[in-house]
Coordinates of C-alpha atoms (C1' of nucleotides) in Angstrom, one line a residue:
Chain A
M1 CA 60.0 -108.6 -49.7
P2 CA 60.1 -110.8 -52.8
P3 CA 61.2 -108.7 -55.8
H4 CA 58.4 -109.7 -58.1
P5 CA 55.2 -110.7 -56.2
S6 CA 53.5 -111.9 -59.4
A7 CA 55.5 -115.1 -59.8
D8 CA 53.9 -118.3 -58.7
L9 CA 56.2 -120.0 -56.4
D10 CA 54.3 -123.3 -56.4
T11 CA 55.6 -124.1 -59.9
V12 CA 59.1 -124.7 -61.1
L13 CA 58.7 -122.1 -63.7
G14 CA 57.8 -119.5 -61.1
K15 CA 60.8 -120.4 -59.0
A16 CA 63.0 -120.2 -62.1
V17 CA 61.9 -116.7 -63.1
T18 CA 62.1 -115.6 -59.5
I19 CA 65.7 -116.7 -59.5
L20 CA 66.4 -115.0 -62.9
R21 CA 64.7 -111.8 -61.7
A22 CA 66.8 -111.8 -58.6
F23 CA 69.6 -110.4 -60.8
T24 CA 69.5 -106.6 -61.1
V25 CA 71.2 -104.5 -63.8
D26 CA 74.1 -104.0 -61.6
D27 CA 74.8 -107.6 -60.6
Q28 CA 77.5 -109.3 -62.6
V29 CA 77.5 -112.6 -60.8
L30 CA 75.6 -113.9 -57.7
P31 CA 76.7 -116.8 -55.5
L32 CA 74.2 -119.4 -54.5
A33 CA 73.9 -118.0 -51.0
E34 CA 73.0 -114.6 -52.3
L35 CA 70.3 -116.0 -54.5
V36 CA 68.9 -117.9 -51.6
R37 CA 68.8 -114.7 -49.6
R38 CA 67.0 -112.7 -52.3
T39 CA 64.5 -115.2 -53.5
E40 CA 63.8 -116.5 -50.0
L41 CA 63.6 -120.0 -51.4
P42 CA 65.1 -123.1 -49.7
K43 CA 68.7 -123.5 -50.4
A44 CA 68.3 -127.0 -51.9
T45 CA 65.7 -125.7 -54.2
V46 CA 67.7 -122.8 -55.5
H47 CA 70.6 -125.2 -56.0
R48 CA 68.6 -127.6 -58.1
V49 CA 66.6 -125.1 -60.1
A50 CA 69.7 -122.9 -60.8
G51 CA 71.4 -126.1 -62.0
D52 CA 68.5 -126.8 -64.3
L53 CA 68.7 -123.2 -65.6
V54 CA 72.4 -123.8 -66.4
T55 CA 71.7 -126.9 -68.4
N56 CA 69.0 -125.0 -70.2
R57 CA 71.5 -122.3 -71.0
L58 CA 69.7 -119.4 -69.2
L59 CA 72.4 -119.2 -66.6
D60 CA 76.2 -119.5 -66.6
R61 CA 78.2 -121.0 -63.8
T62 CA 81.5 -119.4 -62.8
D63 CA 83.6 -120.1 -59.9
L64 CA 82.2 -117.0 -58.3
G65 CA 78.6 -118.0 -58.7
Y66 CA 75.9 -117.8 -61.3
R67 CA 75.2 -115.1 -64.0
L68 CA 72.6 -114.5 -66.6
S69 CA 73.8 -116.1 -69.8
G70 CA 74.3 -115.0 -73.4
G71 CA 71.4 -117.2 -74.4
L72 CA 69.1 -115.1 -72.3
F73 CA 70.4 -112.0 -74.0
E74 CA 69.6 -113.5 -77.4
L75 CA 66.2 -114.5 -76.3
G76 CA 65.5 -111.0 -74.9
M77 CA 66.6 -109.4 -78.1
R78 CA 63.9 -111.4 -79.9
A79 CA 61.1 -109.7 -77.9
S80 CA 59.3 -108.3 -80.9
V81 CA 58.0 -105.0 -79.6
E82 CA 61.2 -103.8 -78.1
R83 CA 63.4 -105.1 -80.9
S84 CA 61.3 -103.6 -83.7
L85 CA 61.1 -100.3 -81.9
M86 CA 64.9 -100.3 -81.3
E87 CA 65.7 -101.2 -84.9
L88 CA 63.4 -98.5 -86.3
A89 CA 64.5 -96.0 -83.8
M90 CA 68.2 -96.4 -84.1
P91 CA 68.8 -94.1 -87.1
F92 CA 66.8 -91.4 -85.5
L93 CA 68.6 -91.7 -82.2
Q94 CA 71.7 -91.7 -84.2
D95 CA 71.0 -88.5 -86.0
L96 CA 69.9 -86.9 -82.7
Y97 CA 73.1 -87.8 -81.0
E98 CA 75.2 -86.7 -83.9
R99 CA 73.5 -83.3 -84.0
T100 CA 73.7 -82.7 -80.2
H101 CA 76.4 -85.0 -78.8
E102 CA 74.3 -85.4 -75.6
T103 CA 73.0 -88.6 -74.2
V104 CA 70.0 -89.9 -76.0
H105 CA 67.4 -92.4 -74.6
L106 CA 64.5 -94.4 -76.0
G107 CA 62.1 -95.8 -73.5
V108 CA 58.7 -97.4 -73.0
R109 CA 56.4 -97.4 -70.0
E110 CA 55.8 -100.6 -68.1
G111 CA 53.5 -100.1 -65.1
H112 CA 54.8 -97.3 -62.9
D113 CA 58.3 -97.4 -64.5
V114 CA 60.1 -96.4 -67.6
V115 CA 62.1 -99.2 -69.2
Y116 CA 65.0 -98.0 -71.3
V117 CA 65.2 -99.7 -74.6
A118 CA 68.2 -98.0 -76.0
K119 CA 70.8 -95.5 -74.9
I120 CA 73.4 -93.6 -76.9
G121 CA 76.1 -91.6 -75.4
G122 CA 79.7 -90.5 -76.0
H123 CA 82.8 -91.3 -74.0
R124 CA 82.3 -88.7 -71.3
Q125 CA 78.6 -88.7 -71.1
A126 CA 76.7 -87.3 -68.1
K127 CA 76.7 -90.2 -65.8
S128 CA 73.0 -90.9 -65.4
P129 CA 71.5 -93.8 -63.5
S130 CA 69.8 -95.1 -66.5
R131 CA 70.9 -98.2 -68.3
P132 CA 69.6 -100.1 -71.3
G133 CA 67.1 -102.6 -69.9
G134 CA 66.9 -100.7 -66.7
R135 CA 64.0 -99.0 -65.0
M136 CA 63.2 -95.6 -63.5
P137 CA 60.0 -94.4 -61.9
V138 CA 57.8 -92.5 -64.4
H139 CA 57.1 -89.5 -62.3
C140 CA 60.6 -88.3 -62.0
T141 CA 61.9 -88.6 -65.6
A142 CA 61.1 -86.6 -68.7
I143 CA 60.5 -89.8 -70.7
G144 CA 58.1 -91.0 -68.0
K145 CA 56.2 -87.8 -67.8
I146 CA 55.7 -87.6 -71.6
L147 CA 54.7 -91.2 -71.7
L148 CA 52.2 -90.6 -69.0
A149 CA 50.8 -87.5 -70.5
F150 CA 50.0 -89.5 -73.7
S151 CA 48.5 -92.4 -71.9
D152 CA 44.9 -93.4 -71.2
A153 CA 43.4 -91.1 -68.5
E154 CA 42.8 -94.1 -66.2
V155 CA 46.4 -95.2 -66.0
Q156 CA 47.4 -91.5 -65.4
Q157 CA 44.9 -91.3 -62.6
E158 CA 46.0 -94.6 -61.2
L159 CA 49.6 -93.4 -61.0
L160 CA 48.7 -90.0 -59.6
S161 CA 46.8 -91.6 -56.8
S162 CA 49.7 -93.7 -55.6
P163 CA 52.6 -92.4 -53.6
L164 CA 55.4 -90.6 -55.5
E165 CA 58.8 -91.7 -54.3
R166 CA 61.3 -88.9 -53.6
R167 CA 64.6 -89.3 -55.5
T168 CA 66.2 -85.9 -55.1
P169 CA 65.2 -82.6 -53.4
H170 CA 63.7 -81.7 -56.8
T171 CA 61.6 -84.7 -57.3
I172 CA 57.9 -83.8 -57.7
V173 CA 55.9 -85.6 -55.1
A174 CA 52.8 -83.5 -55.1
P175 CA 50.2 -85.2 -57.4
G176 CA 48.6 -81.8 -58.2
L177 CA 51.8 -80.3 -59.5
L178 CA 52.6 -83.4 -61.5
E179 CA 49.1 -83.4 -63.0
R180 CA 49.5 -79.8 -64.1
Q181 CA 52.9 -80.7 -65.7
L182 CA 51.3 -83.6 -67.6
A183 CA 48.6 -81.3 -68.9
T184 CA 51.1 -78.8 -70.4
A185 CA 53.1 -81.7 -71.7
L186 CA 50.0 -83.0 -73.5
E187 CA 49.5 -79.5 -75.0
T188 CA 53.1 -78.8 -76.0
G189 CA 54.2 -82.3 -76.9
V190 CA 57.3 -82.2 -74.8
A191 CA 58.2 -82.8 -71.1
F192 CA 61.1 -81.6 -69.0
E193 CA 63.0 -83.0 -66.1
R194 CA 65.2 -80.8 -63.9
E195 CA 67.2 -82.8 -61.5
E196 CA 64.2 -84.8 -60.4
S197 CA 65.7 -88.3 -60.8
A198 CA 69.4 -87.4 -60.2
V199 CA 71.1 -84.3 -59.1
G200 CA 72.9 -82.4 -61.8
L201 CA 70.9 -83.8 -64.7
Q202 CA 68.2 -82.3 -67.0
C203 CA 66.2 -83.8 -69.8
V204 CA 63.7 -83.1 -72.5
A205 CA 61.5 -85.8 -74.0
A206 CA 59.0 -86.1 -76.8
P207 CA 56.5 -88.9 -77.5
V208 CA 56.5 -91.5 -80.3
L209 CA 52.8 -91.8 -81.1
G210 CA 51.1 -94.7 -82.6
D211 CA 47.5 -94.3 -83.9
G212 CA 45.7 -91.8 -81.9
E213 CA 47.0 -89.9 -78.9
R214 CA 48.7 -92.8 -77.2
A215 CA 52.4 -92.9 -76.9
L216 CA 54.2 -96.2 -77.7
A217 CA 57.5 -94.9 -76.6
A218 CA 59.5 -91.7 -76.1
I219 CA 62.8 -90.2 -76.9
S220 CA 64.8 -87.9 -74.6
I221 CA 68.0 -86.0 -74.5
T222 CA 69.9 -85.7 -71.2
G223 CA 72.7 -83.4 -70.2
P224 CA 74.4 -81.9 -67.1
V225 CA 72.9 -78.8 -65.5
G226 CA 75.7 -76.4 -66.5
R227 CA 76.1 -76.2 -70.2
F228 CA 72.9 -78.1 -71.0
K229 CA 69.8 -76.0 -71.6
P230 CA 66.9 -78.4 -72.2
E231 CA 64.8 -75.7 -73.9
A232 CA 67.4 -75.6 -76.7
F233 CA 66.7 -79.2 -77.6
V234 CA 63.0 -79.1 -77.9
T235 CA 63.0 -78.9 -81.7
P236 CA 65.5 -81.7 -82.5
V237 CA 63.9 -84.1 -80.0
R238 CA 60.5 -83.4 -81.3
A239 CA 61.7 -83.9 -84.9
A240 CA 63.2 -87.3 -84.1
A241 CA 60.2 -88.4 -82.2
Q242 CA 57.9 -87.4 -85.0
G243 CA 60.0 -89.0 -87.6
L244 CA 59.9 -92.2 -85.7
S245 CA 56.2 -91.8 -85.1
S246 CA 55.4 -91.7 -88.8
L247 CA 57.5 -94.8 -89.4
V248 CA 56.0 -96.7 -86.5
S249 CA 52.3 -95.9 -87.0
R250 CA 52.4 -97.5 -90.4
R251 CA 53.3 -100.8 -88.7
R252 CA 50.7 -102.5 -86.8
S253 CA 51.6 -105.1 -84.2
L254 CA 53.5 -102.7 -81.9
S255 CA 50.4 -102.3 -79.8
R256 CA 51.7 -103.7 -76.5
Chain B
M1 CA 64.3 -131.1 -86.2
P2 CA 64.1 -129.5 -82.8
P3 CA 65.8 -126.1 -82.9
H4 CA 67.9 -126.6 -79.8
P5 CA 68.7 -130.3 -79.0
S6 CA 70.3 -129.4 -75.7
A7 CA 67.1 -128.7 -73.9
D8 CA 65.7 -131.4 -71.6
L9 CA 62.2 -132.1 -72.6
D10 CA 61.5 -134.2 -69.6
T11 CA 61.3 -131.2 -67.4
V12 CA 58.9 -128.2 -67.4
L13 CA 61.8 -125.9 -67.6
G14 CA 63.1 -127.6 -70.7
K15 CA 59.7 -127.4 -72.4
A16 CA 59.4 -123.8 -71.4
V17 CA 62.7 -122.7 -73.0
T18 CA 62.0 -124.9 -76.0
I19 CA 58.9 -122.9 -76.5
L20 CA 60.7 -119.6 -76.0
R21 CA 63.4 -120.6 -78.4
A22 CA 60.9 -121.5 -81.0
F23 CA 60.7 -117.8 -81.7
T24 CA 63.2 -116.5 -84.2
V25 CA 64.4 -113.0 -84.7
D26 CA 61.9 -112.6 -87.5
D27 CA 58.8 -113.8 -85.7
Q28 CA 56.6 -111.2 -84.2
V29 CA 53.8 -113.4 -82.9
L30 CA 53.2 -117.1 -83.1
P31 CA 49.9 -118.9 -82.8
L32 CA 49.6 -121.9 -80.6
A33 CA 49.4 -124.3 -83.5
E34 CA 52.7 -123.0 -84.9
L35 CA 54.4 -123.4 -81.6
V36 CA 53.1 -127.0 -81.5
R37 CA 54.5 -127.6 -84.9
R38 CA 57.9 -126.1 -84.1
T39 CA 58.4 -127.6 -80.7
E40 CA 56.9 -131.0 -81.6
L41 CA 55.3 -131.0 -78.1
P42 CA 51.7 -132.2 -77.5
K43 CA 49.2 -129.4 -78.0
A44 CA 47.8 -129.6 -74.5
T45 CA 51.3 -129.3 -73.1
V46 CA 52.2 -126.3 -75.2
H47 CA 48.9 -124.7 -74.2
R48 CA 49.5 -125.1 -70.6
V49 CA 53.2 -124.2 -70.4
A50 CA 52.6 -121.2 -72.6
G51 CA 49.9 -120.1 -70.3
D52 CA 52.3 -120.5 -67.4
L53 CA 54.9 -118.4 -69.3
V54 CA 52.3 -115.7 -69.7
T55 CA 51.5 -115.6 -66.0
N56 CA 55.2 -115.4 -65.4
R57 CA 55.5 -112.5 -67.8
L58 CA 57.8 -114.1 -70.2
L59 CA 55.2 -114.3 -72.9
D60 CA 52.4 -111.9 -74.0
R61 CA 49.1 -113.1 -75.4
T62 CA 47.6 -111.3 -78.3
D63 CA 44.5 -112.3 -80.3
L64 CA 46.9 -113.4 -83.0
G65 CA 49.0 -115.7 -80.7
Y66 CA 51.9 -115.4 -78.3
R67 CA 54.9 -113.2 -78.4
L68 CA 58.1 -112.7 -76.4
S69 CA 57.3 -110.2 -73.7
G70 CA 59.0 -107.0 -72.6
G71 CA 59.9 -108.7 -69.4
L72 CA 62.1 -111.1 -71.3
F73 CA 63.8 -108.2 -73.0
E74 CA 64.5 -106.6 -69.6
L75 CA 65.9 -109.9 -68.4
G76 CA 68.1 -110.4 -71.4
M77 CA 69.5 -106.9 -71.1
R78 CA 70.8 -107.8 -67.6
A79 CA 73.0 -110.6 -69.0
S80 CA 76.2 -109.2 -67.6
V81 CA 78.7 -110.0 -70.3
E82 CA 76.7 -108.7 -73.2
R83 CA 75.4 -105.7 -71.4
S84 CA 78.8 -104.6 -70.1
L85 CA 80.3 -105.1 -73.4
M86 CA 77.6 -103.1 -75.1
E87 CA 77.8 -100.3 -72.7
L88 CA 81.5 -100.0 -72.9
A89 CA 81.5 -100.3 -76.7
M90 CA 78.7 -97.9 -77.5
P91 CA 80.9 -94.7 -77.5
F92 CA 83.4 -96.4 -79.8
L93 CA 80.8 -97.7 -82.2
Q94 CA 79.3 -94.3 -82.1
D95 CA 82.5 -92.6 -83.1
L96 CA 83.1 -95.1 -85.8
Y97 CA 79.7 -94.6 -87.3
E98 CA 80.0 -90.9 -87.1
R99 CA 83.3 -90.9 -88.9
T100 CA 82.2 -93.3 -91.6
H101 CA 78.4 -93.4 -91.8
E102 CA 78.5 -97.0 -92.6
T103 CA 76.8 -99.8 -90.7
V104 CA 78.7 -100.8 -87.6
H105 CA 78.5 -104.1 -85.7
L106 CA 79.6 -105.5 -82.4
G107 CA 79.5 -109.3 -82.0
V108 CA 80.7 -112.2 -80.0
R109 CA 81.2 -115.8 -80.8
E110 CA 78.9 -118.5 -79.5
G111 CA 79.7 -121.9 -80.8
H112 CA 79.8 -121.9 -84.6
D113 CA 77.9 -118.6 -84.8
V114 CA 78.4 -115.0 -84.3
V115 CA 75.9 -113.3 -82.1
Y116 CA 75.4 -109.6 -82.8
V117 CA 75.3 -107.6 -79.6
A118 CA 74.8 -104.2 -81.1
K119 CA 74.3 -102.6 -84.5
I120 CA 74.4 -99.0 -85.6
G121 CA 73.3 -97.8 -88.9
G122 CA 71.6 -94.9 -90.6
H123 CA 68.3 -94.5 -92.4
R124 CA 69.3 -96.0 -95.6
Q125 CA 71.8 -98.6 -94.5
A126 CA 72.9 -101.5 -96.6
K127 CA 70.3 -104.1 -95.8
S128 CA 72.3 -106.8 -94.2
P129 CA 70.7 -110.0 -92.8
S130 CA 72.2 -109.2 -89.4
R131 CA 70.1 -108.1 -86.5
P132 CA 70.9 -107.3 -82.9
G133 CA 70.5 -110.6 -81.0
G134 CA 70.7 -112.5 -84.3
R135 CA 73.1 -115.1 -85.4
M136 CA 75.3 -115.7 -88.5
P137 CA 77.7 -118.5 -89.2
V138 CA 81.3 -117.6 -88.2
H139 CA 83.0 -118.8 -91.4
C140 CA 81.2 -116.4 -93.7
T141 CA 81.4 -113.1 -91.8
A142 CA 84.3 -110.7 -91.1
I143 CA 83.4 -110.7 -87.5
G144 CA 83.3 -114.4 -87.3
K145 CA 86.6 -114.9 -89.0
I146 CA 88.5 -112.4 -86.8
L147 CA 86.9 -114.0 -83.7
L148 CA 88.0 -117.4 -84.9
A149 CA 91.5 -116.2 -85.7
F150 CA 91.9 -115.0 -82.2
S151 CA 90.5 -118.1 -80.5
D152 CA 92.1 -121.2 -79.0
A153 CA 93.5 -123.4 -81.6
E154 CA 91.3 -126.2 -80.7
V155 CA 88.0 -124.4 -81.3
Q156 CA 89.4 -123.2 -84.6
Q157 CA 90.3 -126.8 -85.6
E158 CA 86.9 -128.0 -84.4
L159 CA 85.1 -125.6 -86.7
L160 CA 87.4 -126.1 -89.6
S161 CA 86.7 -129.8 -89.5
S162 CA 82.9 -129.4 -89.7
P163 CA 81.1 -128.7 -92.9
L164 CA 81.0 -125.0 -94.0
E165 CA 77.6 -124.0 -95.2
R166 CA 77.3 -122.2 -98.5
R167 CA 75.5 -118.9 -98.2
T168 CA 76.4 -117.2 -101.5
P169 CA 78.5 -118.1 -104.5
H170 CA 81.4 -116.4 -102.7
T171 CA 81.1 -118.2 -99.4
I172 CA 84.3 -119.9 -98.5
V173 CA 83.6 -123.6 -98.1
A174 CA 87.1 -125.0 -98.4
P175 CA 88.7 -125.5 -95.0
G176 CA 92.2 -124.9 -96.4
L177 CA 91.4 -121.5 -97.8
L178 CA 89.6 -120.5 -94.7
E179 CA 92.5 -121.6 -92.6
R180 CA 94.9 -119.5 -94.6
Q181 CA 92.7 -116.5 -94.2
L182 CA 92.6 -117.0 -90.5
A183 CA 96.3 -117.1 -90.4
T184 CA 96.7 -113.8 -92.2
A185 CA 93.9 -112.3 -90.0
L186 CA 95.9 -113.3 -87.0
E187 CA 99.0 -111.6 -88.4
T188 CA 97.3 -108.4 -89.6
G189 CA 94.7 -108.0 -86.9
V190 CA 91.9 -107.6 -89.4
A191 CA 89.6 -109.8 -91.4
F192 CA 87.6 -109.1 -94.5
E193 CA 84.4 -110.5 -96.0
R194 CA 83.5 -110.0 -99.6
E195 CA 79.9 -111.1 -100.3
E196 CA 80.3 -114.3 -98.4
S197 CA 77.2 -114.0 -96.3
A198 CA 75.1 -111.9 -98.5
V199 CA 75.5 -110.8 -102.1
G200 CA 76.4 -107.1 -102.4
L201 CA 77.9 -106.7 -99.0
Q202 CA 81.5 -106.3 -97.8
C203 CA 83.0 -106.0 -94.3
V204 CA 86.1 -105.4 -92.3
A205 CA 86.4 -106.5 -88.7
A206 CA 88.9 -106.1 -85.9
P207 CA 89.2 -108.0 -82.6
V208 CA 88.5 -106.7 -79.1
L209 CA 91.2 -108.5 -77.1
G210 CA 91.0 -109.4 -73.5
D211 CA 94.2 -110.5 -71.7
G212 CA 96.4 -112.5 -74.1
E213 CA 95.6 -113.2 -77.7
R214 CA 92.0 -114.2 -77.2
A215 CA 89.2 -112.1 -78.6
L216 CA 86.2 -111.3 -76.4
A217 CA 84.3 -109.6 -79.2
A218 CA 84.8 -107.9 -82.5
I219 CA 83.8 -104.8 -84.3
S220 CA 83.0 -104.5 -88.0
I221 CA 82.0 -102.1 -90.7
T222 CA 79.7 -103.2 -93.5
G223 CA 78.9 -101.5 -96.7
P224 CA 77.6 -102.1 -100.2
V225 CA 80.0 -103.4 -102.9
G226 CA 79.9 -100.3 -105.0
R227 CA 81.1 -97.3 -103.1
F228 CA 82.4 -99.2 -100.1
K229 CA 86.1 -100.2 -100.2
P230 CA 86.8 -102.3 -97.1
E231 CA 90.5 -101.6 -97.2
A232 CA 89.8 -97.9 -96.6
F233 CA 88.3 -98.7 -93.2
V234 CA 91.0 -100.8 -91.7
T235 CA 92.5 -98.0 -89.7
P236 CA 89.3 -96.7 -88.1
V237 CA 88.0 -100.2 -87.2
R238 CA 91.2 -101.2 -85.7
A239 CA 91.4 -98.0 -83.7
A240 CA 87.9 -98.5 -82.3
A241 CA 88.6 -102.1 -81.5
Q242 CA 91.9 -101.3 -79.8
G243 CA 90.3 -98.5 -77.8
L244 CA 87.6 -100.8 -76.6
S245 CA 90.2 -103.5 -75.9
S246 CA 92.2 -101.3 -73.5
L247 CA 89.0 -100.4 -71.7
V248 CA 87.8 -104.0 -71.5
S249 CA 91.0 -105.7 -70.5
R250 CA 91.1 -103.6 -67.3
R251 CA 87.8 -105.2 -66.2
R252 CA 87.9 -108.7 -65.1
S253 CA 84.7 -110.8 -65.2
L254 CA 84.1 -110.5 -68.9
S255 CA 85.7 -113.9 -69.4
R256 CA 82.8 -115.9 -70.8
Chain C
dG1 C1' 95.5 -127.3 -33.2
dG2 C1' 90.5 -127.1 -32.5
dC3 C1' 86.4 -124.7 -33.1
dT4 C1' 83.0 -122.4 -35.7
dC5 C1' 80.6 -120.4 -39.3
dG6 C1' 79.1 -120.0 -44.0
dC7 C1' 79.3 -122.0 -48.1
dG8 C1' 78.1 -125.5 -51.9
dT9 C1' 76.6 -130.2 -52.6
dC10 C1' 74.1 -134.4 -52.0
dC11 C1' 70.6 -137.7 -50.2
dC12 C1' 65.9 -139.5 -50.1
dG13 C1' 61.1 -140.4 -49.2
dC14 C1' 56.6 -137.9 -49.7
dT15 C1' 53.2 -135.6 -52.7
dG16 C1' 51.0 -132.6 -55.6
dA17 C1' 52.4 -130.4 -60.1
dC18 C1' 52.7 -132.0 -64.4
dC19 C1' 51.3 -134.8 -68.1
dG20 C1' 48.9 -135.6 -72.4
dG21 C1' 45.1 -138.4 -74.5
dT22 C1' 40.6 -137.0 -75.3
dA23 C1' 36.7 -134.3 -76.1
dC24 C1' 34.2 -129.9 -77.1
dG25 C1' 32.9 -125.4 -79.4
dG26 C1' 33.9 -122.0 -82.9
dT27 C1' 35.2 -120.5 -87.4
dG28 C1' 36.4 -120.4 -92.2
dA29 C1' 36.9 -122.9 -96.6
dA30 C1' 35.2 -126.3 -99.8
Chain D
dT1 C1' 26.4 -129.3 -94.8
dT2 C1' 30.7 -131.1 -94.1
dC3 C1' 35.3 -131.0 -93.1
dA4 C1' 39.6 -129.3 -91.2
dC5 C1' 41.9 -126.8 -88.0
dC6 C1' 42.0 -124.0 -84.4
dG7 C1' 42.0 -122.8 -79.2
dT8 C1' 40.3 -124.5 -74.9
dA9 C1' 38.9 -127.5 -71.0
dC10 C1' 38.8 -131.9 -68.4
dC11 C1' 40.8 -135.3 -65.4
dG12 C1' 43.1 -139.4 -63.3
dG13 C1' 47.8 -141.6 -63.0
dT14 C1' 52.6 -140.9 -61.8
dC15 C1' 56.9 -139.2 -61.6
dA16 C1' 59.4 -134.7 -61.3
dG17 C1' 59.9 -131.6 -58.0
dC18 C1' 60.4 -130.7 -53.3
dG19 C1' 63.0 -129.3 -49.2
dG20 C1' 64.6 -130.7 -44.5
dG21 C1' 68.6 -132.4 -43.2
dA22 C1' 73.4 -134.1 -43.4
dC23 C1' 78.1 -133.7 -45.2
dG24 C1' 82.7 -131.9 -46.7
dC25 C1' 85.3 -128.0 -47.1
dG26 C1' 87.9 -123.8 -46.5
dA27 C1' 88.5 -119.4 -44.0
dG28 C1' 88.7 -116.9 -40.0
dC29 C1' 89.3 -116.8 -35.0
dC30 C1' 90.5 -118.3 -30.5

DNA sequence: GGCTCGCGTCCCGCTGACCGGTACGGTGAA
DNA sequence: TTCACCGTACCGGTCAGCGGGACGCGAGCC
């Protein structure tokens, strides 16, 4: 199963991004053989293209294999939407963290997934599976649910009619239940998650609205089941999200 | 003047990254014509390759032109060194900000430039020219100087023997003076900047050391000339940098 | 030692992906 | 209207890309 079916393998470019996307957030360095396995490209081809990627400074070579280079990091940070969002959001995330000292996330929706744009946490933060630049399914996260609630009806329906992967015993896999949660989320302006993506974690999320009722992004607070009562954080999350909203909606060009 | 001479323009890949790198941190969206101007590639070629980049989800099309896509952001965030560094550093930067409420930076050296990996600031932060993912010359920033001080002697010499660009009236352009500052920085473990990169700004920076005397990264605090006395922040910056150092030096594979 | 297996590298002839000069339609300013 | 500039589309020549296959090497095993 190729990781990203959309890439065109008949072009160098397609092969190149296939190789780049073979790296996951958890991989530090991948040897040639592993790249061959994941991409399912001929060994000679991977060898050559990876070499080209190195000369173009998108990959680094180490004696253990290849890894995504700093140049790629730079490039990625220039992606206008995510970067602007992050820059504008930082002070708000900041405040939120300072007030609560719980893990704070900023995320956007990309297809059926949430992509985390920023994450702030302390030294002994609840160990959540999320990472900046990483993905999680929309249906099992607070951020995902609030983003979905404030999306066009058609994308909401599209997602509800596709199978909902089970992550924990608490993951909501019944479309009907999820749909009802989305409805209340749309009314109340917040969404919750209770151990649906990872056991022991709970979240609250609020939407960052552009013009109209569509969410451009969302902010969430995460904490461990014991001390952390999500309801107690509704107000500060909402405040942060609204503050950011009013800043963002002034700027055009964040449309996505 | 091509922005990155190292790219091989005789290959599709080279053209592709040339197009991608034509975007600066300040560009939101570039029309085809502007890309043609910057890359100095034939219009038909840019049109085609940019189209390929769009189908490969590295670029987005808008009615105003092209822009770097969210997919590229994701990819960039997977660059192992920068991402690990950022994740490990976040709590320390966090603490530092909370204690001082001044703008905090994390940066690494790449050639003659500092690349900012993370930046934390409040709502009304001193408006510095730095941006996450952006670059600044090493010789005129506190981060750059401390990184240079804790580098191999040869790269230090290499830089000292190349022309030092003037950014402000206070920028140090005399190699001798810079060299002396580097020496004291190496002794004291901190470096200062006083309006050398931008008028009205001052910084202190401390190194994040790996094994040995080489710096993997550096942390700095920035503030406006008036209220901000860099000397007052030597201790907290140093503490943050050392805390991160001891965490980082345990992990191999951050070598660069 | 000899054998094998998996790795990274290199070779080399075929071919279709890439190239870019050129032309076209639209849009806004002069 | 004319002109300038934009984005788009066409199309035949050719060379960059392709990948099967061979090679050298080191680690593990017999």
